């Protein structure tokens, strides 16, 4: 059984991958390793987990304007996210998402966020997020 939810498309495209559900914002500079894709911010709840090839679900961005550089280099190194889902958007995150060249969504219904968990498989196609496994 799959369940689908409509959001607002920030970057159009398609991706199918496991979710990495982050419970805290990630800083643009010093938040991820652009060499490995791992979250390297000490004290971050998802410290050590990799964004590489995942649908990165984040509540938003924090910190400096390093998002675009870090996400661009991560993409070039093959360790960027497959897609991004965010609850809030600022200019730093918007630019980071654009240079990541990955599908991105915002404004999903709360029910969709309640069903998200790390390791769960999902597909993003345009403005639609579909969970591919049973809940």
mmCIF file of C-alpha atoms in Angstrom:
data_model
loop_
_atom_site.group_PDB
_atom_site.id
_atom_site.type_symbol
_atom_site.label_atom_id
_atom_site.label_comp_id
_atom_site.label_asym_id
_atom_site.label_seq_id
_atom_site.Cartn_x
_atom_site.Cartn_y
_atom_site.Cartn_z
ATOM 1 C CA UNK A 1 0.000 0.000 0.000
ATOM 2 C CA UNK A 2 1.331 3.422 -0.873
ATOM 3 C CA UNK A 3 0.133 6.806 0.320
ATOM 4 C CA UNK A 4 0.632 10.035 -1.580
ATOM 5 C CA UNK A 5 0.611 13.660 -0.478
ATOM 6 C CA UNK A 6 0.700 16.913 -2.417
ATOM 7 C CA UNK A 7 3.072 19.715 -1.508
ATOM 8 C CA UNK A 8 4.544 22.709 -3.270
ATOM 9 C CA UNK A 9 7.348 21.947 -5.698
ATOM 10 C CA UNK A 10 10.530 23.991 -5.168
ATOM 11 C CA UNK A 11 12.682 22.113 -7.703
ATOM 12 C CA UNK A 12 10.946 19.858 -10.197
ATOM 13 C CA UNK A 13 12.130 16.322 -10.781
ATOM 14 C CA UNK A 14 11.864 12.722 -9.682
ATOM 15 C CA UNK A 15 13.670 10.727 -7.022
ATOM 16 C CA UNK A 16 13.129 7.459 -5.195
ATOM 17 C CA UNK A 17 15.162 6.734 -2.083
ATOM 18 C CA UNK A 18 15.211 6.136 1.648
ATOM 19 C CA UNK A 19 14.320 9.062 3.879
ATOM 20 C CA UNK A 20 16.794 10.647 6.273
ATOM 21 C CA UNK A 21 14.517 12.434 8.730
ATOM 22 C CA UNK A 22 16.362 15.200 10.565
ATOM 23 C CA UNK A 23 14.809 16.427 13.776
ATOM 24 C CA UNK A 24 16.906 19.614 13.843
ATOM 25 C CA UNK A 25 18.067 22.165 11.302
ATOM 26 C CA UNK A 26 21.454 21.671 9.655
ATOM 27 C CA UNK A 27 23.918 24.553 9.328
ATOM 28 C CA UNK A 28 25.146 25.317 5.829
ATOM 29 C CA UNK A 29 28.766 25.705 6.871
ATOM 30 C CA UNK A 30 30.130 22.866 8.994
ATOM 31 C CA UNK A 31 26.883 20.913 9.005
ATOM 32 C CA UNK A 32 27.691 18.265 6.409
ATOM 33 C CA UNK A 33 30.883 16.814 5.033
ATOM 34 C CA UNK A 34 30.944 17.538 1.322
ATOM 35 C CA UNK A 35 33.402 14.637 0.959
ATOM 36 C CA UNK A 36 31.242 11.931 2.565
ATOM 37 C CA UNK A 37 27.754 13.421 2.886
ATOM 38 C CA UNK A 38 27.754 12.770 6.637
ATOM 39 C CA UNK A 39 26.220 15.201 9.093
ATOM 40 C CA UNK A 40 29.238 16.479 11.022
ATOM 41 C CA UNK A 41 27.743 19.109 13.302
ATOM 42 C CA UNK A 42 28.695 17.975 16.802
ATOM 43 C CA UNK A 43 25.574 17.568 18.909
ATOM 44 C CA UNK A 44 23.195 17.253 15.948
ATOM 45 C CA UNK A 45 20.667 14.459 16.630
ATOM 46 C CA UNK A 46 21.542 12.812 13.291
ATOM 47 C CA UNK A 47 25.333 13.255 13.664
ATOM 48 C CA UNK A 48 27.210 10.700 11.569
ATOM 49 C CA UNK A 49 24.303 9.827 9.279
ATOM 50 C CA UNK A 50 24.745 10.447 5.573
ATOM 51 C CA UNK A 51 22.564 12.544 3.279
ATOM 52 C CA UNK A 52 24.089 10.838 0.219
ATOM 53 C CA UNK A 53 21.388 9.526 -2.069
ATOM 54 C CA UNK A 54 18.664 10.063 0.537
ATOM 55 C CA UNK A 55 15.481 12.092 0.591
ATOM 56 C CA UNK A 56 16.681 14.641 3.115
ATOM 57 C CA UNK A 57 13.812 15.822 5.316
ATOM 58 C CA UNK A 58 14.778 18.887 7.341
ATOM 59 C CA UNK A 59 12.857 21.459 9.352
ATOM 60 C CA UNK A 60 14.932 24.201 7.705
ATOM 61 C CA UNK A 61 18.414 25.685 7.540
ATOM 62 C CA UNK A 62 20.448 27.557 10.108
ATOM 63 C CA UNK A 63 23.716 29.397 10.293
ATOM 64 C CA UNK A 64 25.925 30.892 7.645
ATOM 65 C CA UNK A 65 25.369 31.081 3.932
ATOM 66 C CA UNK A 66 27.489 28.029 3.162
ATOM 67 C CA UNK A 67 24.528 25.970 1.995
ATOM 68 C CA UNK A 68 25.074 26.594 -1.690
ATOM 69 C CA UNK A 69 28.788 25.797 -1.591
ATOM 70 C CA UNK A 70 28.447 22.717 0.597
ATOM 71 C CA UNK A 71 25.551 21.243 -1.372
ATOM 72 C CA UNK A 72 27.193 22.015 -4.719
ATOM 73 C CA UNK A 73 30.443 20.297 -3.724
ATOM 74 C CA UNK A 74 28.531 17.364 -2.201
ATOM 75 C CA UNK A 75 26.622 16.945 -5.494
ATOM 76 C CA UNK A 76 29.836 17.122 -7.539
ATOM 77 C CA UNK A 77 31.401 14.514 -5.224
ATOM 78 C CA UNK A 78 28.375 12.230 -5.640
ATOM 79 C CA UNK A 79 27.290 12.480 -1.993
ATOM 80 C CA UNK A 80 24.433 14.979 -2.269
ATOM 81 C CA UNK A 81 20.823 14.195 -1.403
ATOM 82 C CA UNK A 82 18.501 12.548 -3.936
ATOM 83 C CA UNK A 83 15.800 15.048 -2.924
ATOM 84 C CA UNK A 84 14.999 17.561 -0.190
ATOM 85 C CA UNK A 85 11.802 18.109 1.794
ATOM 86 C CA UNK A 86 11.678 21.087 4.124
ATOM 87 C CA UNK A 87 9.128 22.712 6.397
ATOM 88 C CA UNK A 88 10.566 26.234 6.147
ATOM 89 C CA UNK A 89 12.568 28.021 3.503
ATOM 90 C CA UNK A 90 15.001 30.902 3.633
ATOM 91 C CA UNK A 91 17.267 32.293 0.926
ATOM 92 C CA UNK A 92 20.261 30.239 2.126
ATOM 93 C CA UNK A 93 18.398 26.963 1.879
ATOM 94 C CA UNK A 94 16.703 27.942 -1.391
ATOM 95 C CA UNK A 95 20.067 28.520 -3.054
ATOM 96 C CA UNK A 96 21.473 25.309 -1.555
ATOM 97 C CA UNK A 97 18.546 23.316 -2.912
ATOM 98 C CA UNK A 98 18.915 24.913 -6.353
ATOM 99 C CA UNK A 99 22.620 24.051 -6.664
ATOM 100 C CA UNK A 100 22.010 20.524 -5.327
ATOM 101 C CA UNK A 101 19.931 20.009 -8.497
ATOM 102 C CA UNK A 102 17.670 17.651 -6.566
ATOM 103 C CA UNK A 103 13.868 17.595 -6.482
ATOM 104 C CA UNK A 104 12.546 19.561 -3.530
ATOM 105 C CA UNK A 105 9.190 20.016 -1.785
ATOM 106 C CA UNK A 106 7.690 22.235 0.892
ATOM 107 C CA UNK A 107 4.190 22.690 2.337
ATOM 108 C CA UNK A 108 3.276 19.028 2.709
ATOM 109 C CA UNK A 109 0.327 18.283 5.013
ATOM 110 C CA UNK A 110 1.135 17.494 8.652
ATOM 111 C CA UNK A 111 -0.056 13.920 8.123
ATOM 112 C CA UNK A 112 2.826 13.381 5.680
ATOM 113 C CA UNK A 113 5.395 14.577 8.223
ATOM 114 C CA UNK A 114 3.852 12.340 10.872
ATOM 115 C CA UNK A 115 4.479 9.316 8.627
ATOM 116 C CA UNK A 116 8.104 10.165 7.827
ATOM 117 C CA UNK A 117 10.901 8.225 9.440
ATOM 118 C CA UNK A 118 14.506 7.477 8.633
ATOM 119 C CA UNK A 119 14.845 4.423 6.417
ATOM 120 C CA UNK A 120 11.344 4.579 5.003
ATOM 121 C CA UNK A 121 11.284 4.543 1.197
ATOM 122 C CA UNK A 122 9.525 7.271 -0.729
ATOM 123 C CA UNK A 123 9.266 8.755 -4.200
ATOM 124 C CA UNK A 124 9.050 12.389 -5.167
ATOM 125 C CA UNK A 125 7.604 13.264 -8.544
ATOM 126 C CA UNK A 126 6.948 16.946 -9.122
ATOM 127 C CA UNK A 127 4.797 18.146 -6.229
ATOM 128 C CA UNK A 128 3.873 14.640 -4.997
ATOM 129 C CA UNK A 129 5.523 12.600 -2.270
ATOM 130 C CA UNK A 130 4.547 8.921 -2.167
ATOM 131 C CA UNK A 131 5.486 6.510 0.605
ATOM 132 C CA UNK A 132 6.338 3.194 -1.052
ATOM 133 C CA UNK A 133 5.910 0.892 1.907
ATOM 134 C CA UNK A 134 3.045 0.145 4.246
ATOM 135 C CA UNK A 135 2.635 2.369 7.286
#
